[in-house]
Coordinates of C-alpha atoms and ligand atoms in Angstrom, one line a residue:
X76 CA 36.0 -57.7 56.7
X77 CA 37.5 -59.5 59.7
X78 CA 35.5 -59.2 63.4
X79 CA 36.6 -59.8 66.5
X80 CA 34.5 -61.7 68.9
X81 CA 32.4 -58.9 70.2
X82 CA 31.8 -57.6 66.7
X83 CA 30.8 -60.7 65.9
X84 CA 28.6 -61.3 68.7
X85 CA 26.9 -57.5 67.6
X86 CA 26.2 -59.2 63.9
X87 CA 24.5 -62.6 65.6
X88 CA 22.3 -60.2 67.4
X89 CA 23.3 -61.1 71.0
X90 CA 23.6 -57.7 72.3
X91 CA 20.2 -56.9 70.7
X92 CA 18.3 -56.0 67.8
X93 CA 19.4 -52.5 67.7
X94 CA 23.5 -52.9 68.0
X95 CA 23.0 -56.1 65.4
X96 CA 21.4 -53.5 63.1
X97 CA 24.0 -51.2 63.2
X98 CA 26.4 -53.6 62.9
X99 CA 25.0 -54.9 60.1
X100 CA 25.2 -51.6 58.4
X101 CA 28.9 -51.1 59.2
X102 CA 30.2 -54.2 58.0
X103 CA 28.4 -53.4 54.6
X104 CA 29.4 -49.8 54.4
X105 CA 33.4 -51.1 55.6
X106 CA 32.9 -53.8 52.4
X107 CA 31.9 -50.9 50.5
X108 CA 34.8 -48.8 51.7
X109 CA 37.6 -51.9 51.3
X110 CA 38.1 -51.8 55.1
X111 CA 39.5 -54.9 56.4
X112 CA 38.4 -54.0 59.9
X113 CA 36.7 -52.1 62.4
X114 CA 38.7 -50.0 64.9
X115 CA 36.9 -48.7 68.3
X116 CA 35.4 -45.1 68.9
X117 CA 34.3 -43.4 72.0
X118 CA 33.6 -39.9 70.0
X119 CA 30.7 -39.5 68.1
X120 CA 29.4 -36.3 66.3
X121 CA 25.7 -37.3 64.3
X122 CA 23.3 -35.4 63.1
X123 CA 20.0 -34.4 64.8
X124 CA 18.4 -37.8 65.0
X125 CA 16.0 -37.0 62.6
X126 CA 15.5 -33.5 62.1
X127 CA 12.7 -31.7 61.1
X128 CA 12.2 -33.6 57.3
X129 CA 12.3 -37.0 58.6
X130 CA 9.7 -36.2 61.1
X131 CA 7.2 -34.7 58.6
X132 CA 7.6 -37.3 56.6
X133 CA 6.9 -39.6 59.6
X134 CA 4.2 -37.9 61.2
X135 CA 3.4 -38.7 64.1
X136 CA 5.4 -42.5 63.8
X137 CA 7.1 -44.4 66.0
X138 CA 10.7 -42.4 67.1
X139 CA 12.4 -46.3 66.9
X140 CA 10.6 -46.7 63.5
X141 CA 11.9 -43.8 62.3
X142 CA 15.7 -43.8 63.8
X143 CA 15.6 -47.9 62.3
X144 CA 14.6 -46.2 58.9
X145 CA 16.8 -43.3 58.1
X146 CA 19.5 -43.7 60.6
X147 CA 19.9 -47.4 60.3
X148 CA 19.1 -48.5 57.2
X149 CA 17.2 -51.2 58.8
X150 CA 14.2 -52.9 57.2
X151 CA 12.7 -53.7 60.0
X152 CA 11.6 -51.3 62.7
X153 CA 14.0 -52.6 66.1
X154 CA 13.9 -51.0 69.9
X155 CA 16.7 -48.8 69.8
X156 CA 18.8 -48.8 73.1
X157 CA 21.1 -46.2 75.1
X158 CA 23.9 -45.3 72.7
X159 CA 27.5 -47.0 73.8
X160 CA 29.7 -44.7 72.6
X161 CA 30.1 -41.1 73.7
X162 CA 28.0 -39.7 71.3
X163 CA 27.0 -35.8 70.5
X164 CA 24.7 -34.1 68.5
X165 CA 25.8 -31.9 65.8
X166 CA 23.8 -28.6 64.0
X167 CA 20.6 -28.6 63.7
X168 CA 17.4 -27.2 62.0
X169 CA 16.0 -24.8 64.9
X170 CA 17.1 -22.3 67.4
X171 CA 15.0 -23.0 70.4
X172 CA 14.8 -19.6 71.6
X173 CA 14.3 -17.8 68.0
X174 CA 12.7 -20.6 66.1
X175 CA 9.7 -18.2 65.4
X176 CA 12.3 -15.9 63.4
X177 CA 13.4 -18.5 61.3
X178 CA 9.6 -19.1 60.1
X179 CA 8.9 -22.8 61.7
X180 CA 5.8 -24.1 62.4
X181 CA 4.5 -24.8 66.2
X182 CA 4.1 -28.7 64.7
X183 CA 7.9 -28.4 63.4
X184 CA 9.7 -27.0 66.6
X185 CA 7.6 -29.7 68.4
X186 CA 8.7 -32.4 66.2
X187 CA 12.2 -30.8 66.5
X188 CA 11.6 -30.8 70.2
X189 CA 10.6 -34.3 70.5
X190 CA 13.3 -35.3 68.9
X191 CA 16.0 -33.9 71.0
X192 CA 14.2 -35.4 73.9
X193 CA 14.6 -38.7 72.2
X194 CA 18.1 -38.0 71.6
X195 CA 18.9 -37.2 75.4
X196 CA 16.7 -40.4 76.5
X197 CA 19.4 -41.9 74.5
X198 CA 22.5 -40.5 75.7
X199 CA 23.2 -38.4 72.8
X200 CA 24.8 -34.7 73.9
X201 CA 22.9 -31.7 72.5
X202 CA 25.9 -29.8 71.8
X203 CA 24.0 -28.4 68.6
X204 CA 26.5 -27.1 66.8
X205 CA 29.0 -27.6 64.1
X206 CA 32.2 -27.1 66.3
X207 CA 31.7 -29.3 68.9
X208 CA 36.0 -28.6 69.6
X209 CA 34.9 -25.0 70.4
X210 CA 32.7 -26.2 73.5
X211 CA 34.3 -29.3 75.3
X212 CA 34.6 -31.8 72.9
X213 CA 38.7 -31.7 72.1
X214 CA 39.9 -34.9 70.5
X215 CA 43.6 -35.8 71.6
X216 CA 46.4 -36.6 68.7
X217 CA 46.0 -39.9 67.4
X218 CA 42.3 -40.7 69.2
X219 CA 40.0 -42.7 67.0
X220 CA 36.1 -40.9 66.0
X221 CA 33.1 -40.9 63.5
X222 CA 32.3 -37.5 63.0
X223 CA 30.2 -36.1 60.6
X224 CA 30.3 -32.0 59.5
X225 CA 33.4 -31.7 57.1
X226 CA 34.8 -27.8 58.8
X227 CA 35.0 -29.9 62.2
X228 CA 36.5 -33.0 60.5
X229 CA 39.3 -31.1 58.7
X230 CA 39.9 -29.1 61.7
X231 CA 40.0 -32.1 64.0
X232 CA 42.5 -34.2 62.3
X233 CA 44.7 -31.3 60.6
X234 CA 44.6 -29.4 64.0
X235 CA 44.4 -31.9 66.8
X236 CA 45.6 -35.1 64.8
X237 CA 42.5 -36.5 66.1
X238 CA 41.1 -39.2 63.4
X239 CA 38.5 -39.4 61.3
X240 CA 36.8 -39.1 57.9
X241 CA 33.2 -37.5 56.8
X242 CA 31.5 -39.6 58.1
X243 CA 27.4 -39.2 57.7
X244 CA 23.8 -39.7 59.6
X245 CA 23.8 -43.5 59.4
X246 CA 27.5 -44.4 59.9
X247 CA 27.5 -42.6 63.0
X248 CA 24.4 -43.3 64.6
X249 CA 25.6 -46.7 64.3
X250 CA 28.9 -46.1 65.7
X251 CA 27.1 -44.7 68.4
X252 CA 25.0 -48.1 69.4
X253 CA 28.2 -49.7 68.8
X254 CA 31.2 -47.8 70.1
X255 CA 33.1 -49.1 66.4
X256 CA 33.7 -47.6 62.8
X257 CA 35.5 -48.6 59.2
X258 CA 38.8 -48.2 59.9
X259 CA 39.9 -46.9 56.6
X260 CA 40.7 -43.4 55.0
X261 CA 42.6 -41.0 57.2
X262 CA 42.3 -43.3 60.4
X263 CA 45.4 -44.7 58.8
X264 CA 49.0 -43.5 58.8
X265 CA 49.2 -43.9 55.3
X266 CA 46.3 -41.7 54.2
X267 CA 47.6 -38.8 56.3
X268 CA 50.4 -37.4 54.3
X269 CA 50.7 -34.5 52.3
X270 CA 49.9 -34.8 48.6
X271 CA 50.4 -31.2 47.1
X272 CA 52.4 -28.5 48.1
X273 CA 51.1 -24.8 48.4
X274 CA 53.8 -22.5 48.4
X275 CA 51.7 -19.4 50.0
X276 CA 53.7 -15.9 48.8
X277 CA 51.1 -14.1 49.7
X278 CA 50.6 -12.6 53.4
X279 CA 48.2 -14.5 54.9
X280 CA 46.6 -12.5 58.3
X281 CA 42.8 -11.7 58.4
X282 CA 40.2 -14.1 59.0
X283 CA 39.6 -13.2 55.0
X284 CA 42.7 -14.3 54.3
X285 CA 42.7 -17.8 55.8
X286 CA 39.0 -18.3 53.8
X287 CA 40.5 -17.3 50.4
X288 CA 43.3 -19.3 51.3
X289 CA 41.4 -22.2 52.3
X290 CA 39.0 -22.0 48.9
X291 CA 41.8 -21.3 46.6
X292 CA 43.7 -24.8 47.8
X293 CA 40.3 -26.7 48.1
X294 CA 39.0 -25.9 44.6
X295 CA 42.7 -26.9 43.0
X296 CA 43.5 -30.1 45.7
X297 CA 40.4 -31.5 45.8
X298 CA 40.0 -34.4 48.1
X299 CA 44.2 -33.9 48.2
X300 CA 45.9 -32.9 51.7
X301 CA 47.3 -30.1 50.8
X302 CA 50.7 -28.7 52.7
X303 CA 51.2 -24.5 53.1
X304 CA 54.4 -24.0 53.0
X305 CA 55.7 -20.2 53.9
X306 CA 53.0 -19.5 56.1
X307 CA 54.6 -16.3 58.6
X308 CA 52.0 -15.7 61.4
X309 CA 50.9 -18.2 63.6
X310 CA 47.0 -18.8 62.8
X311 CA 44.5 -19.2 65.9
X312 CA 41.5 -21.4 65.5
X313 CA 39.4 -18.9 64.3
X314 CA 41.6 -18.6 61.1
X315 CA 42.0 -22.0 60.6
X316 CA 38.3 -22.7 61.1
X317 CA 37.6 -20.7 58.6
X318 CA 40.5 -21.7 56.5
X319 CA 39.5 -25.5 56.9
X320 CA 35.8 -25.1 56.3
X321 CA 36.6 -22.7 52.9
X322 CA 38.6 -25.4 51.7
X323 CA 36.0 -28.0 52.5
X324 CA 33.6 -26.3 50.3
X325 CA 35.3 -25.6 47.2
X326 CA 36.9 -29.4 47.5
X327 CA 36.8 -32.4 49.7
X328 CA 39.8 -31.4 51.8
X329 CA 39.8 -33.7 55.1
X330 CA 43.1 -32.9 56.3
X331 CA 46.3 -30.5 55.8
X332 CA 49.2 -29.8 57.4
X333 CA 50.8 -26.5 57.9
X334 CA 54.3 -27.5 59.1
X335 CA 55.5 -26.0 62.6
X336 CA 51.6 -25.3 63.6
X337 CA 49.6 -28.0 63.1
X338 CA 50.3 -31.2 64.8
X339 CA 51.8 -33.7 62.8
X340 CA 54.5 -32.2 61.1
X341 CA 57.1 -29.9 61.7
X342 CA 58.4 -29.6 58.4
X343 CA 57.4 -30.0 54.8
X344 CA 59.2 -33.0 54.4
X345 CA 57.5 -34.9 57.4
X346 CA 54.2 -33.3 56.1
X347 CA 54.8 -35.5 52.8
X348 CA 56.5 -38.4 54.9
X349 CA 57.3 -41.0 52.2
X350 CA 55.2 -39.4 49.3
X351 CA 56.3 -36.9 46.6
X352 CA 54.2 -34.0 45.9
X353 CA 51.4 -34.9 43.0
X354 CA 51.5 -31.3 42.1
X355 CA 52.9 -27.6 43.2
X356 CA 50.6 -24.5 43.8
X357 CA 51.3 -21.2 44.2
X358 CA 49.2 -18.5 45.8
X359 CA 50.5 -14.8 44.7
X360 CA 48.4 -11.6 44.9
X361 CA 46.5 -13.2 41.1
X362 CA 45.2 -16.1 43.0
X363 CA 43.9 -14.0 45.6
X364 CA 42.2 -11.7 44.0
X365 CA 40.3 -14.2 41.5
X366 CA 39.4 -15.8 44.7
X367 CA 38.0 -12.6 46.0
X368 CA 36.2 -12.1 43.0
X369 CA 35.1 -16.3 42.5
X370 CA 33.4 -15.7 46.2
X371 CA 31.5 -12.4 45.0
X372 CA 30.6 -13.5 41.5
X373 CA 26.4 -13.8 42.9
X374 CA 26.2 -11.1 44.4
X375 CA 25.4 -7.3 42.3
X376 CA 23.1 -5.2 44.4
X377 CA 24.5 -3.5 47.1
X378 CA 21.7 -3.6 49.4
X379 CA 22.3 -5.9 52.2
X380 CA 19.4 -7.4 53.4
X381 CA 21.1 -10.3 56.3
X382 CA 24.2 -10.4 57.3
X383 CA 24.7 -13.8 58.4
X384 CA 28.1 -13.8 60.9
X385 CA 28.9 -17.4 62.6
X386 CA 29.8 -20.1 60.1
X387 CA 31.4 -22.1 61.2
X388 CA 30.2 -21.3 64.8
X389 CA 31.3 -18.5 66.1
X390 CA 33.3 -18.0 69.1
X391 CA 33.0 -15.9 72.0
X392 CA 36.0 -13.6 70.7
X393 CA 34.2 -13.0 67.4
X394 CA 30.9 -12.5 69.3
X395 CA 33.1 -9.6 71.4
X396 CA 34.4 -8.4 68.3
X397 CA 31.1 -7.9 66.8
X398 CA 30.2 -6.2 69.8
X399 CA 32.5 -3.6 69.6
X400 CA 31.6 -2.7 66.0
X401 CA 27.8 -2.6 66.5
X402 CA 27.8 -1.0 70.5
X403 CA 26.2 2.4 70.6
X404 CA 24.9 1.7 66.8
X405 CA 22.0 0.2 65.3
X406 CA 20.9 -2.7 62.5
X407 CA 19.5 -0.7 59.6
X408 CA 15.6 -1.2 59.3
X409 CA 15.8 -2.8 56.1
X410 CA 18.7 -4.7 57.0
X411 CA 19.3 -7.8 59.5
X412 CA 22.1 -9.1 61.6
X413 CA 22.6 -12.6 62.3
X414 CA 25.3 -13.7 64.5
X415 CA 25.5 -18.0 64.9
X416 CA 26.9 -20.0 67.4
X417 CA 27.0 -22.6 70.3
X418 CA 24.6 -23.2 72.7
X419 CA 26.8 -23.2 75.4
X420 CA 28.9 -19.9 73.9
X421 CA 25.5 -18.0 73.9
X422 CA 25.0 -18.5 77.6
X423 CA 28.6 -17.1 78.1
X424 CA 27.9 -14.4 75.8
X425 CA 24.5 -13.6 78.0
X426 CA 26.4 -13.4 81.0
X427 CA 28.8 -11.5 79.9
X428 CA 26.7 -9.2 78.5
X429 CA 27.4 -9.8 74.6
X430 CA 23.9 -11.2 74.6
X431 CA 22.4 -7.6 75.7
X432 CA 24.7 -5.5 73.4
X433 CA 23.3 -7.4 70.3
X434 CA 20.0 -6.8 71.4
X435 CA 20.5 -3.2 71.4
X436 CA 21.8 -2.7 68.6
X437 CA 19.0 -4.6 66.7
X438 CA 20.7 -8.1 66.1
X439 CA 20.1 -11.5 67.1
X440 CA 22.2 -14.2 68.7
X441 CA 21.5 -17.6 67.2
X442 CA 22.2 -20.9 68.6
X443 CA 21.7 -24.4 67.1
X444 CA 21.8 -23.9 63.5
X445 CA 22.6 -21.6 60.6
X446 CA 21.0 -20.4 57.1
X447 CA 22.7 -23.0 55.6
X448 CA 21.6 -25.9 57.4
X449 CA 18.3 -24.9 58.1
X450 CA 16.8 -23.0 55.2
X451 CA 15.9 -20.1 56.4
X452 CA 16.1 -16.1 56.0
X453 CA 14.3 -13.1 57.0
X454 CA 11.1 -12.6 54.4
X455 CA 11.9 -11.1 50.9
X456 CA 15.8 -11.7 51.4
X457 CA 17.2 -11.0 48.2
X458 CA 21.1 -10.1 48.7
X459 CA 23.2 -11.5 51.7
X460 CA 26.7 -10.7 53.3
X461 CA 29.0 -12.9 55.3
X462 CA 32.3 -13.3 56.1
X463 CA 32.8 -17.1 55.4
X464 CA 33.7 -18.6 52.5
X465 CA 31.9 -21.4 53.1
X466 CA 28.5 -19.8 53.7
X467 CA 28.5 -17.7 50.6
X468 CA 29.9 -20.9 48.6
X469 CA 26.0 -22.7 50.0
X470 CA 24.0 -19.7 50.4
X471 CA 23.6 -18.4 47.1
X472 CA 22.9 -21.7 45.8
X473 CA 20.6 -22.9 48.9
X474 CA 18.3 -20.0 49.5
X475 CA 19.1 -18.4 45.7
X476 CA 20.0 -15.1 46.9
X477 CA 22.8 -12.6 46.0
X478 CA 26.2 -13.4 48.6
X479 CA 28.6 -10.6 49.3
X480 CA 32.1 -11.7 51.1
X481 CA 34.3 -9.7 53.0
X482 CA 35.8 -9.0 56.6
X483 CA 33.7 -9.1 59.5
X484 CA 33.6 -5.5 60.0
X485 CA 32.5 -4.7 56.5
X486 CA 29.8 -7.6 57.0
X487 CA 28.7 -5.6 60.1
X488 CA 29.1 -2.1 58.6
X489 CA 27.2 -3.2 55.4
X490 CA 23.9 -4.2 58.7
X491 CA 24.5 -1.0 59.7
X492 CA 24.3 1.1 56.8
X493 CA 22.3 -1.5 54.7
X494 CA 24.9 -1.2 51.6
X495 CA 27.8 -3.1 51.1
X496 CA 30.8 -0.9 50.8
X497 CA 33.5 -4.0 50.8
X498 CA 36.5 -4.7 48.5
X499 CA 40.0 -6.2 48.3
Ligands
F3S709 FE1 28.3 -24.6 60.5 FE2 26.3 -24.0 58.9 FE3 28.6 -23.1 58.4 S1 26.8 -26.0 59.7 S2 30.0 -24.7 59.1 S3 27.4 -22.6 60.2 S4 27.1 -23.8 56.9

């Protein structure tokens, strides 16, 4: 891999044991990757430093020791230094005001404490959540990052035509310390056009929609960018959030284009640029319905004991909207309702008074993390109910537990009532 001067200097170690390590470890992950060079980043989304498993397994170590270890790959335990690049933390294990709910010990939250302490000492942002776009962190068209969290990679560069690829915990630590990254897979031009075409003859409207949409194209393209063609209504980012995240879990899809709404093309024959289509799809009423039925096949009991609302994060117009189902009503007792999303969303929801209403009605407002990510549900949770794709695609096979999908107000009615009642 070529480096220029100051990457070389990193690799001799003359800006410090920490930037040489990371260094080190991007020039043999870019070798790995058949990346002939580095290109810079000032936007980095990482994991949670070291999470709650690294720092049992740790005990009470050294934070450097442990950050050299599993976030640097780095024999040898080095003094790690302020982070270079704009850096931000992504989802984590713990909700700091519910972490009790979730079943964490007082020695885990403190760990987890710690560790975002460390993380701020070190100029990472505690965003905490999986779509850092939704709260201030808005990549521009064509802008260079290392993010990890496929739902907020797929929407970044499909959406924004920001660039990146998946990246994970030790690629972007060390992009943090050193402000670079591979520069290979869809940070180049070449990478970013279409490969199949979906010709969508279905409506596509509901947030239920866009996720069977989304896993429907995912499961069939794969790690393919996949191009909707025929696509009437203008999606918002809610729909596409959950479109891109659905077809992140059932495949490896990175990137898409849905001409005339997302960014970089405005037809389908500048989605595909110089490329021919690999293959064709179509999505009729069939495919939608053995979607439907593909994202229920877990679940058979129709008593709902979570309902889990919020992946990927919610924002504050589907915290409202959940509002308006549950005000005046109450969570069934042998039911639970979950609503996840951003720090920073929850203290708008607090003050404006979304917060209080959830109370009320017997639900919780979660910050920070999710089921998913943190392995965790109320005791003796046997069937659950969402209205992501991608949460009953991990749940189930997480936690193993029955998953029901459907709209958000059947989610909500099914905490209300306790039984699901949903269908196509
Ligand atoms: Fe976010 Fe957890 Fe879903 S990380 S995308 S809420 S599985």
């Amino acid at each position: 891999m070529r480096l220029t001067d100051d990457e070389r200097s990193m690799l001799d170690g003359e800006q410090g044991e920490a930037v040489q390590a990371a260094m080190d470890l991007l020039v043999r992950y870019g070798e790995v990757l058949g990346a002939e060079r580095l290109v810079d980043t000032d936007n980095v989304c990482g994991a949670n430093i070291f999470g709650q498993r690294q720092m049992m397994l740790c005990g009470a170590a050294d934070p450097d020791a442990v950050f050299s270890e599993f976030s640097l790959d780095s024999p040898k335990p080095v003094e790690i230094t302020p982070m270079k690049a704009q850096s931000y933390q992504l989802i984590g294990p713990m909700d700091t005001q519910h972490w009790q709910v979730q079943g964490l010990s007082q020695e885990a939250h403190d760990a987890i404490e710690s560790s975002e302490s460390y993380s701020a000492r070190h100029g990472i942002h505690l965003m905490n959540t999986c779509t850092p776009y939704q709260v201030g962190n808005v990549p521009v068209k064509g802008e260079h990052c290392a993010w990890m969290e496929s739902s907020a990679v797929v929407y970044v560069n499909s959406v924004l035509g920001a660039r990146t690829n998946v990246e994970g915990r030790e690629s972007t630590a060390a992009a943090m310390l050193t402000g670079k990254i591979p520069y290979w897979g869809y940070h180049l031009d070449s990478n970013r056009f279409g490969s199949h075409l979906v010709e969508v003859a279905e409506p596509v409207s509901s947030s239920l929609d866009w996720g069977l949409l989304g896993y429907y194209v995912g499961e069939l393209v794969q790690e393919g960018v996949p191009v909707l063609d025929g696509i009437a209504e203008v999606p918002n980012l809610v729909k596409l959030k959950h479109f891109g995240a659905a077809a992140a879990s059932s495949g490896g899809v990175e990137m898409y284009h849905i001409p005339g709404t997302t960014v970089e093309a405005r037809t389908v024959d500048e989605a595909f640029g110089p490329r021919r289509p690999v293959q064709t799809l179509r999505y009729g009423a069939r495919e939608r319905r053995q979607t439907y039925e593909q994202l229920n096949h877990t679940a058979r009991d129709s008593d709902v004991d979570l309902v889990m609302i919020g992946c990927p994060h919610a924002t504050l117009s589907q915290i409202r909207d959940v509002c308006r189902l549950v005000q005046g009503r109450k969570v069934h007792p042998d039911s639970a309702l979950w609503v996840f999303t951003p720090r920073a969303i929850r203290q708008v929801a607090e003050q404006n008074g979304y917060a209080q209403i959830l109370r009320d009605a017997g639900a919780l407002l979660m910050s920070d993390t999710c089921p998913a990510i943190g392995q965790f549900l109320p005791k003796g949770t046997r069937v659950i109910a969402t209205d992501s794709a991608k949460q009953v695609h991990y749940l189930p096979a997480i936690m193993k537990v029955q998953g029901w999908f459907g709209t958000t107000e059947e989610c909500v009615n099914s905490a209300l009532t306790g039984t699901w009642q949903g269908s196509l």
